[in-house]
Amino acid sequence: MWEHTKVFLLETGKIASFAGRFFKEGLKPPFELTEIARQCYTIGYKSLPLVGITAFIMGLVLTIQSRPTLMEFGAESWLPSMVAISIVREMGPVITALICAGKIGSSIGAELGSMKVTEQIDAMEVSGTNPFQYLVATRIISTTLMLPILIILADAIGIYGSYLGVNIKGSVSFTLFFSQVFENLSFSDVIPSTIKSFFFGFAIGLVGCYKGYHSDKGTQGVGRSANSAVVVASLLVFILDLIAVQIADLFYDL
């Protein structure tokens, strides 16, 4: 037990030190803008199909599952606003972040791990290129920027899925459905979820880069780095979400 606790604390300290190095080295010019743009395309655009399909199914299933319960209490008219608030506040950000932890976190861990194993990172240092700024900082910045955009799109797609779910066993016009949604959504729903999505993106990029940058030698080491990046990033998403909910509760009295 003590041994596991010791390993956990050591790993936490190393990740915190890696984050400190990012703020010290990664946020100073010259910035690798071309690489940041390329990473934004890879992380954002190429993740959109998976995020969109998941969000659509999430909104559809949540509506279908919630409808019978609301009908028992004669509150079926609250279905659009209830589903929209659930998606915007919690389900959209958390589920999208978990998907990105699996797809983006493992991808970054495996990519940097492979470069570490094949000594490409060492070669960059010898050639005078700063690998931390070129490989690590660009990926962390891109992930931090793209996660909020993906989450906003996922929220919109999920709410549209809910609209189709409502119309499977009923008939609600597009205008009425979305007027109910926007009448009940408030800044206290949107702002906290948007702010925490930046932290989700930073955590996923940071952990993926840390695991890949410190990968063990061999193909097994690369596999362990990718797998470990997913596990640690997913755990961090839940911890950050818990903290964000507590802070939002203090400010907005949810």
PDB file of C-alpha atoms in Angstrom:
ATOM      1  CA  MET A   1       0.000   0.000   0.000  1.00  0.00           C
ATOM      2  CA  TRP A   2       2.757   2.404   1.013  1.00  0.00           C
ATOM      3  CA  GLU A   3       4.713   1.460  -2.105  1.00  0.00           C
ATOM      4  CA  HIS A   4       1.749   2.329  -4.379  1.00  0.00           C
ATOM      5  CA  THR A   5       1.202   5.622  -2.534  1.00  0.00           C
ATOM      6  CA  LYS A   6       4.891   6.464  -2.894  1.00  0.00           C
ATOM      7  CA  VAL A   7       4.818   5.730  -6.656  1.00  0.00           C
ATOM      8  CA  PHE A   8       1.639   7.822  -7.064  1.00  0.00           C
ATOM      9  CA  LEU A   9       3.133  10.800  -5.214  1.00  0.00           C
ATOM     10  CA  LEU A  10       6.382  10.585  -7.169  1.00  0.00           C
ATOM     11  CA  GLU A  11       4.517  10.448 -10.472  1.00  0.00           C
ATOM     12  CA  THR A  12       2.328  13.406  -9.452  1.00  0.00           C
ATOM     13  CA  GLY A  13       5.424  15.400  -8.567  1.00  0.00           C
ATOM     14  CA  LYS A  14       7.077  14.612 -11.914  1.00  0.00           C
ATOM     15  CA  ILE A  15       3.975  15.645 -13.868  1.00  0.00           C
ATOM     16  CA  ALA A  16       3.773  18.884 -11.849  1.00  0.00           C
ATOM     17  CA  SER A  17       7.474  19.546 -12.593  1.00  0.00           C
ATOM     18  CA  PHE A  18       6.813  18.861 -16.296  1.00  0.00           C
ATOM     19  CA  ALA A  19       3.955  21.386 -16.204  1.00  0.00           C
ATOM     20  CA  GLY A  20       6.274  23.924 -14.573  1.00  0.00           C
ATOM     21  CA  ARG A  21       8.816  23.370 -17.358  1.00  0.00           C
ATOM     22  CA  PHE A  22       6.062  24.009 -19.924  1.00  0.00           C
ATOM     23  CA  PHE A  23       5.212  27.387 -18.387  1.00  0.00           C
ATOM     24  CA  LYS A  24       8.922  28.238 -18.138  1.00  0.00           C
ATOM     25  CA  GLU A  25      10.083  27.126 -21.598  1.00  0.00           C
ATOM     26  CA  GLY A  26       6.981  26.573 -23.717  1.00  0.00           C
ATOM     27  CA  LEU A  27       5.362  29.995 -23.441  1.00  0.00           C
ATOM     28  CA  LYS A  28       8.254  32.120 -24.588  1.00  0.00           C
ATOM     29  CA  PRO A  29       9.071  33.157 -28.190  1.00  0.00           C
ATOM     30  CA  PRO A  30       9.842  32.120 -30.822  1.00  0.00           C
ATOM     31  CA  PHE A  31       6.570  30.199 -31.074  1.00  0.00           C
ATOM     32  CA  GLU A  32       6.276  27.317 -33.533  1.00  0.00           C
ATOM     33  CA  LEU A  33       3.099  28.676 -35.142  1.00  0.00           C
ATOM     34  CA  THR A  34       3.172  26.348 -38.170  1.00  0.00           C
ATOM     35  CA  GLU A  35       3.464  23.280 -35.942  1.00  0.00           C
ATOM     36  CA  ILE A  36       0.743  24.606 -33.620  1.00  0.00           C
ATOM     37  CA  ALA A  37      -1.590  25.041 -36.621  1.00  0.00           C
ATOM     38  CA  ARG A  38      -0.773  21.517 -37.839  1.00  0.00           C
ATOM     39  CA  GLN A  39      -1.468  20.063 -34.399  1.00  0.00           C
ATOM     40  CA  CYS A  40      -4.756  22.024 -34.139  1.00  0.00           C
ATOM     41  CA  TYR A  41      -5.843  20.455 -37.428  1.00  0.00           C
ATOM     42  CA  THR A  42      -4.836  16.962 -36.292  1.00  0.00           C
ATOM     43  CA  ILE A  43      -6.334  17.264 -32.822  1.00  0.00           C
ATOM     44  CA  GLY A  44      -9.462  19.233 -33.672  1.00  0.00           C
ATOM     45  CA  TYR A  45     -10.566  18.438 -37.199  1.00  0.00           C
ATOM     46  CA  LYS A  46      -9.640  14.755 -37.180  1.00  0.00           C
ATOM     47  CA  SER A  47     -11.330  14.188 -33.805  1.00  0.00           C
ATOM     48  CA  LEU A  48     -14.566  15.888 -34.854  1.00  0.00           C
ATOM     49  CA  PRO A  49     -16.260  12.845 -36.525  1.00  0.00           C
ATOM     50  CA  LEU A  50     -15.822  10.649 -33.425  1.00  0.00           C
ATOM     51  CA  VAL A  51     -16.845  13.458 -31.054  1.00  0.00           C
ATOM     52  CA  GLY A  52     -19.854  14.382 -33.217  1.00  0.00           C
ATOM     53  CA  ILE A  53     -21.206  10.831 -33.504  1.00  0.00           C
ATOM     54  CA  THR A  54     -20.796  10.259 -29.761  1.00  0.00           C
ATOM     55  CA  ALA A  55     -22.500  13.567 -28.919  1.00  0.00           C
ATOM     56  CA  PHE A  56     -25.409  12.843 -31.248  1.00  0.00           C
ATOM     57  CA  ILE A  57     -25.996   9.404 -29.710  1.00  0.00           C
ATOM     58  CA  MET A  58     -25.631  10.884 -26.212  1.00  0.00           C
ATOM     59  CA  GLY A  59     -28.357  13.486 -26.826  1.00  0.00           C
ATOM     60  CA  LEU A  60     -30.651  10.977 -28.534  1.00  0.00           C
ATOM     61  CA  VAL A  61     -30.322   8.278 -25.851  1.00  0.00           C
ATOM     62  CA  LEU A  62     -30.578  10.744 -22.948  1.00  0.00           C
ATOM     63  CA  THR A  63     -33.851  12.070 -24.389  1.00  0.00           C
ATOM     64  CA  ILE A  64     -35.334   8.630 -25.026  1.00  0.00           C
ATOM     65  CA  GLN A  65     -34.367   7.427 -21.521  1.00  0.00           C
ATOM     66  CA  SER A  66     -35.611  10.561 -19.719  1.00  0.00           C
ATOM     67  CA  ARG A  67     -38.950  10.891 -21.496  1.00  0.00           C
ATOM     68  CA  PRO A  68     -40.889   8.080 -19.697  1.00  0.00           C
ATOM     69  CA  THR A  69     -39.927   9.396 -16.246  1.00  0.00           C
ATOM     70  CA  LEU A  70     -40.950  12.981 -17.070  1.00  0.00           C
ATOM     71  CA  MET A  71     -44.244  11.745 -18.566  1.00  0.00           C
ATOM     72  CA  GLU A  72     -45.123  10.041 -15.245  1.00  0.00           C
ATOM     73  CA  PHE A  73     -44.937  13.442 -13.513  1.00  0.00           C
ATOM     74  CA  GLY A  74     -46.613  15.330 -16.360  1.00  0.00           C
ATOM     75  CA  ALA A  75     -43.428  17.288 -16.980  1.00  0.00           C
ATOM     76  CA  GLU A  76     -42.729  16.235 -20.567  1.00  0.00           C
ATOM     77  CA  SER A  77     -42.560  19.879 -21.657  1.00  0.00           C
ATOM     78  CA  TRP A  78     -39.408  20.263 -19.550  1.00  0.00           C
ATOM     79  CA  LEU A  79     -37.588  17.626 -21.594  1.00  0.00           C
ATOM     80  CA  PRO A  80     -35.746  20.007 -24.027  1.00  0.00           C
ATOM     81  CA  SER A  81     -34.407  22.294 -21.317  1.00  0.00           C
ATOM     82  CA  MET A  82     -33.530  19.437 -18.947  1.00  0.00           C
ATOM     83  CA  VAL A  83     -31.547  17.547 -21.577  1.00  0.00           C
ATOM     84  CA  ALA A  84     -29.840  20.716 -22.845  1.00  0.00           C
ATOM     85  CA  ILE A  85     -28.728  21.776 -19.349  1.00  0.00           C
ATOM     86  CA  SER A  86     -27.454  18.248 -18.615  1.00  0.00           C
ATOM     87  CA  ILE A  87     -25.446  18.215 -21.839  1.00  0.00           C
ATOM     88  CA  VAL A  88     -24.002  21.715 -21.525  1.00  0.00           C
ATOM     89  CA  ARG A  89     -23.132  21.522 -17.830  1.00  0.00           C
ATOM     90  CA  GLU A  90     -21.713  18.025 -17.488  1.00  0.00           C
ATOM     91  CA  MET A  91     -22.258  15.338 -20.093  1.00  0.00           C
ATOM     92  CA  GLY A  92     -20.924  17.232 -23.106  1.00  0.00           C
ATOM     93  CA  PRO A  93     -17.656  18.442 -21.504  1.00  0.00           C
ATOM     94  CA  VAL A  94     -16.876  15.259 -19.550  1.00  0.00           C
ATOM     95  CA  ILE A  95     -17.720  12.711 -22.256  1.00  0.00           C
ATOM     96  CA  THR A  96     -15.939  14.730 -24.953  1.00  0.00           C
ATOM     97  CA  ALA A  97     -12.879  15.086 -22.700  1.00  0.00           C
ATOM     98  CA  LEU A  98     -12.828  11.338 -22.012  1.00  0.00           C
ATOM     99  CA  ILE A  99     -13.041  10.557 -25.725  1.00  0.00           C
ATOM    100  CA  CYS A 100     -10.198  12.991 -26.399  1.00  0.00           C
ATOM    101  CA  ALA A 101      -8.171  11.487 -23.546  1.00  0.00           C
ATOM    102  CA  GLY A 102      -8.501   8.129 -25.288  1.00  0.00           C
ATOM    103  CA  LYS A 103      -7.876   9.319 -28.832  1.00  0.00           C
ATOM    104  CA  ILE A 104      -5.585  12.333 -28.480  1.00  0.00           C
ATOM    105  CA  GLY A 105      -3.799  11.390 -25.234  1.00  0.00           C
ATOM    106  CA  SER A 106      -2.843   7.934 -26.467  1.00  0.00           C
ATOM    107  CA  SER A 107      -1.883   9.290 -29.893  1.00  0.00           C
ATOM    108  CA  ILE A 108       0.471  11.913 -28.421  1.00  0.00           C
ATOM    109  CA  GLY A 109       1.926   9.390 -25.952  1.00  0.00           C
ATOM    110  CA  ALA A 110       2.589   6.827 -28.690  1.00  0.00           C
ATOM    111  CA  GLU A 111       3.989   9.401 -31.144  1.00  0.00           C
ATOM    112  CA  LEU A 112       6.432  11.006 -28.722  1.00  0.00           C
ATOM    113  CA  GLY A 113       7.253   7.597 -27.242  1.00  0.00           C
ATOM    114  CA  SER A 114       8.213   6.289 -30.690  1.00  0.00           C
ATOM    115  CA  MET A 115      10.350   9.370 -31.295  1.00  0.00           C
ATOM    116  CA  LYS A 116      12.044   8.831 -27.934  1.00  0.00           C
ATOM    117  CA  VAL A 117      12.731   5.151 -28.642  1.00  0.00           C
ATOM    118  CA  THR A 118      14.118   5.816 -32.134  1.00  0.00           C
ATOM    119  CA  GLU A 119      16.262   8.641 -30.681  1.00  0.00           C
ATOM    120  CA  GLN A 120      14.675  11.292 -32.911  1.00  0.00           C
ATOM    121  CA  ILE A 121      14.306  13.562 -29.879  1.00  0.00           C
ATOM    122  CA  ASP A 122      18.021  13.212 -29.102  1.00  0.00           C
ATOM    123  CA  ALA A 123      18.803  13.988 -32.743  1.00  0.00           C
ATOM    124  CA  MET A 124      16.756  17.202 -32.534  1.00  0.00           C
ATOM    125  CA  GLU A 125      18.775  18.316 -29.504  1.00  0.00           C
ATOM    126  CA  VAL A 126      22.044  17.619 -31.354  1.00  0.00           C
ATOM    127  CA  SER A 127      20.840  19.603 -34.391  1.00  0.00           C
ATOM    128  CA  GLY A 128      20.080  22.627 -32.233  1.00  0.00           C
ATOM    129  CA  THR A 129      16.270  22.346 -32.231  1.00  0.00           C
ATOM    130  CA  ASN A 130      14.587  22.583 -28.840  1.00  0.00           C
ATOM    131  CA  PRO A 131      12.455  19.374 -28.800  1.00  0.00           C
ATOM    132  CA  PHE A 132      10.503  20.474 -25.746  1.00  0.00           C
ATOM    133  CA  GLN A 133       9.317  23.661 -27.419  1.00  0.00           C
ATOM    134  CA  TYR A 134       8.758  22.056 -30.842  1.00  0.00           C
ATOM    135  CA  LEU A 135       7.112  18.778 -29.740  1.00  0.00           C
ATOM    136  CA  VAL A 136       5.707  19.303 -26.254  1.00  0.00           C
ATOM    137  CA  ALA A 137       4.677  22.968 -26.088  1.00  0.00           C
ATOM    138  CA  THR A 138       2.952  22.906 -29.488  1.00  0.00           C
ATOM    139  CA  ARG A 139       0.864  19.850 -28.573  1.00  0.00           C
ATOM    140  CA  ILE A 140      -0.148  21.141 -25.143  1.00  0.00           C
ATOM    141  CA  ILE A 141      -1.128  24.566 -26.584  1.00  0.00           C
ATOM    142  CA  SER A 142      -3.095  22.950 -29.432  1.00  0.00           C
ATOM    143  CA  THR A 143      -4.953  20.563 -27.127  1.00  0.00           C
ATOM    144  CA  THR A 144      -5.801  23.395 -24.722  1.00  0.00           C
ATOM    145  CA  LEU A 145      -7.183  25.508 -27.582  1.00  0.00           C
ATOM    146  CA  MET A 146      -9.101  22.784 -29.431  1.00  0.00           C
ATOM    147  CA  LEU A 147     -10.872  21.026 -26.531  1.00  0.00           C
ATOM    148  CA  PRO A 148     -13.272  23.938 -25.816  1.00  0.00           C
ATOM    149  CA  ILE A 149     -14.170  24.144 -29.531  1.00  0.00           C
ATOM    150  CA  LEU A 150     -14.814  20.404 -29.719  1.00  0.00           C
ATOM    151  CA  ILE A 151     -16.942  20.557 -26.578  1.00  0.00           C
ATOM    152  CA  ILE A 152     -19.060  23.460 -27.866  1.00  0.00           C
ATOM    153  CA  LEU A 153     -19.662  21.555 -31.124  1.00  0.00           C
ATOM    154  CA  ALA A 154     -20.453  18.378 -29.157  1.00  0.00           C
ATOM    155  CA  ASP A 155     -22.999  20.306 -27.053  1.00  0.00           C
ATOM    156  CA  ALA A 156     -24.714  21.637 -30.194  1.00  0.00           C
ATOM    157  CA  ILE A 157     -24.784  18.224 -31.882  1.00  0.00           C
ATOM    158  CA  GLY A 158     -26.016  16.557 -28.691  1.00  0.00           C
ATOM    159  CA  ILE A 159     -28.902  19.036 -28.361  1.00  0.00           C
ATOM    160  CA  TYR A 160     -29.819  18.451 -32.007  1.00  0.00           C
ATOM    161  CA  GLY A 161     -29.823  14.706 -31.287  1.00  0.00           C
ATOM    162  CA  SER A 162     -32.194  15.427 -28.418  1.00  0.00           C
ATOM    163  CA  TYR A 163     -34.503  17.315 -30.816  1.00  0.00           C
ATOM    164  CA  LEU A 164     -34.687  14.249 -33.059  1.00  0.00           C
ATOM    165  CA  GLY A 165     -35.234  12.042 -29.994  1.00  0.00           C
ATOM    166  CA  VAL A 166     -38.208  14.145 -28.894  1.00  0.00           C
ATOM    167  CA  ASN A 167     -39.776  13.754 -32.318  1.00  0.00           C
ATOM    168  CA  ILE A 168     -39.488   9.960 -32.392  1.00  0.00           C
ATOM    169  CA  LYS A 169     -42.607   9.585 -30.243  1.00  0.00           C
ATOM    170  CA  GLY A 170     -43.962  13.090 -30.452  1.00  0.00           C
ATOM    171  CA  SER A 171     -44.093  16.183 -32.580  1.00  0.00           C
ATOM    172  CA  VAL A 172     -42.283  19.326 -31.507  1.00  0.00           C
ATOM    173  CA  SER A 173     -41.312  22.007 -33.989  1.00  0.00           C
ATOM    174  CA  PHE A 174     -37.673  23.027 -34.406  1.00  0.00           C
ATOM    175  CA  THR A 175     -38.472  26.597 -33.325  1.00  0.00           C
ATOM    176  CA  LEU A 176     -40.402  25.585 -30.187  1.00  0.00           C
ATOM    177  CA  PHE A 177     -37.764  23.060 -29.111  1.00  0.00           C
ATOM    178  CA  PHE A 178     -34.843  25.460 -29.386  1.00  0.00           C
ATOM    179  CA  SER A 179     -36.751  28.404 -27.911  1.00  0.00           C
ATOM    180  CA  GLN A 180     -37.319  26.277 -24.792  1.00  0.00           C
ATOM    181  CA  VAL A 181     -33.652  25.319 -24.744  1.00  0.00           C
ATOM    182  CA  PHE A 182     -32.332  28.887 -24.972  1.00  0.00           C
ATOM    183  CA  GLU A 183     -34.913  30.285 -22.548  1.00  0.00           C
ATOM    184  CA  ASN A 184     -33.625  27.995 -19.796  1.00  0.00           C
ATOM    185  CA  LEU A 185     -29.890  27.956 -20.530  1.00  0.00           C
ATOM    186  CA  SER A 186     -28.057  30.666 -18.610  1.00  0.00           C
ATOM    187  CA  PHE A 187     -24.508  31.985 -18.255  1.00  0.00           C
ATOM    188  CA  SER A 188     -24.144  29.896 -15.087  1.00  0.00           C
ATOM    189  CA  ASP A 189     -24.502  26.818 -17.302  1.00  0.00           C
ATOM    190  CA  VAL A 190     -22.248  27.877 -20.166  1.00  0.00           C
ATOM    191  CA  ILE A 191     -19.351  29.793 -18.552  1.00  0.00           C
ATOM    192  CA  PRO A 192     -18.171  27.167 -15.994  1.00  0.00           C
ATOM    193  CA  SER A 193     -18.307  24.364 -18.563  1.00  0.00           C
ATOM    194  CA  THR A 194     -16.347  26.453 -21.086  1.00  0.00           C
ATOM    195  CA  ILE A 195     -13.674  27.433 -18.547  1.00  0.00           C
ATOM    196  CA  LYS A 196     -13.155  23.892 -17.303  1.00  0.00           C
ATOM    197  CA  SER A 197     -12.842  22.605 -20.879  1.00  0.00           C
ATOM    198  CA  PHE A 198      -9.576  24.592 -21.213  1.00  0.00           C
ATOM    199  CA  PHE A 199      -8.222  22.770 -18.153  1.00  0.00           C
ATOM    200  CA  PHE A 200      -9.379  19.412 -19.576  1.00  0.00           C
ATOM    201  CA  GLY A 201      -7.471  20.127 -22.788  1.00  0.00           C
ATOM    202  CA  PHE A 202      -4.350  21.229 -20.916  1.00  0.00           C
ATOM    203  CA  ALA A 203      -4.408  18.093 -18.729  1.00  0.00           C
ATOM    204  CA  ILE A 204      -4.830  15.734 -21.718  1.00  0.00           C
ATOM    205  CA  GLY A 205      -2.024  17.381 -23.688  1.00  0.00           C
ATOM    206  CA  LEU A 206       0.265  17.588 -20.652  1.00  0.00           C
ATOM    207  CA  VAL A 207      -0.147  13.933 -19.641  1.00  0.00           C
ATOM    208  CA  GLY A 208       0.145  12.640 -23.222  1.00  0.00           C
ATOM    209  CA  CYS A 209       3.373  14.602 -23.757  1.00  0.00           C
ATOM    210  CA  TYR A 210       4.802  13.658 -20.344  1.00  0.00           C
ATOM    211  CA  LYS A 211       4.206   9.945 -20.868  1.00  0.00           C
ATOM    212  CA  GLY A 212       5.594   9.974 -24.403  1.00  0.00           C
ATOM    213  CA  TYR A 213       8.582  12.186 -23.560  1.00  0.00           C
ATOM    214  CA  HIS A 214       9.596   9.829 -20.721  1.00  0.00           C
ATOM    215  CA  SER A 215       8.766   6.578 -22.497  1.00  0.00           C
ATOM    216  CA  ASP A 216      10.819   3.454 -21.734  1.00  0.00           C
ATOM    217  CA  LYS A 217      12.874   1.845 -24.451  1.00  0.00           C
ATOM    218  CA  GLY A 218      11.304  -0.726 -26.780  1.00  0.00           C
ATOM    219  CA  THR A 219       7.876  -1.211 -28.315  1.00  0.00           C
ATOM    220  CA  GLN A 220       6.456  -2.326 -24.966  1.00  0.00           C
ATOM    221  CA  GLY A 221       7.544   0.977 -23.450  1.00  0.00           C
ATOM    222  CA  VAL A 222       5.699   2.906 -26.165  1.00  0.00           C
ATOM    223  CA  GLY A 223       2.568   0.828 -25.583  1.00  0.00           C
ATOM    224  CA  ARG A 224       2.750   1.415 -21.839  1.00  0.00           C
ATOM    225  CA  SER A 225       3.175   5.164 -22.409  1.00  0.00           C
ATOM    226  CA  ALA A 226       0.084   5.354 -24.639  1.00  0.00           C
ATOM    227  CA  ASN A 227      -2.023   3.255 -22.267  1.00  0.00           C
ATOM    228  CA  SER A 228      -0.839   5.107 -19.176  1.00  0.00           C
ATOM    229  CA  ALA A 229      -1.556   8.469 -20.829  1.00  0.00           C
ATOM    230  CA  VAL A 230      -5.214   7.484 -21.305  1.00  0.00           C
ATOM    231  CA  VAL A 231      -5.632   6.252 -17.729  1.00  0.00           C
ATOM    232  CA  VAL A 232      -3.965   9.252 -16.044  1.00  0.00           C
ATOM    233  CA  ALA A 233      -5.626  11.824 -18.343  1.00  0.00           C
ATOM    234  CA  SER A 234      -9.084  10.302 -17.742  1.00  0.00           C
ATOM    235  CA  LEU A 235      -8.522  10.351 -13.979  1.00  0.00           C
ATOM    236  CA  LEU A 236      -7.395  13.985 -14.151  1.00  0.00           C
ATOM    237  CA  VAL A 237     -10.539  14.901 -16.112  1.00  0.00           C
ATOM    238  CA  PHE A 238     -12.738  13.542 -13.299  1.00  0.00           C
ATOM    239  CA  ILE A 239     -10.682  15.276 -10.604  1.00  0.00           C
ATOM    240  CA  LEU A 240     -10.739  18.607 -12.459  1.00  0.00           C
ATOM    241  CA  ASP A 241     -14.479  18.251 -13.048  1.00  0.00           C
ATOM    242  CA  LEU A 242     -15.074  17.702  -9.327  1.00  0.00           C
ATOM    243  CA  ILE A 243     -13.027  20.798  -8.472  1.00  0.00           C
ATOM    244  CA  ALA A 244     -14.784  22.850 -11.185  1.00  0.00           C
ATOM    245  CA  VAL A 245     -18.230  21.878  -9.899  1.00  0.00           C
ATOM    246  CA  GLN A 246     -17.307  22.943  -6.363  1.00  0.00           C
ATOM    247  CA  ILE A 247     -15.922  26.292  -7.543  1.00  0.00           C
ATOM    248  CA  ALA A 248     -18.931  26.946  -9.819  1.00  0.00           C
ATOM    249  CA  ASP A 249     -21.209  26.156  -6.882  1.00  0.00           C
ATOM    250  CA  LEU A 250     -19.506  28.881  -4.841  1.00  0.00           C
ATOM    251  CA  PHE A 251     -19.809  31.537  -7.568  1.00  0.00           C
ATOM    252  CA  TYR A 252     -23.193  30.739  -9.092  1.00  0.00           C
ATOM    253  CA  ASP A 253     -25.009  28.990  -6.201  1.00  0.00           C
ATOM    254  CA  LEU A 254     -26.068  26.118  -8.503  1.00  0.00           C
TER     255      LEU A 254
END
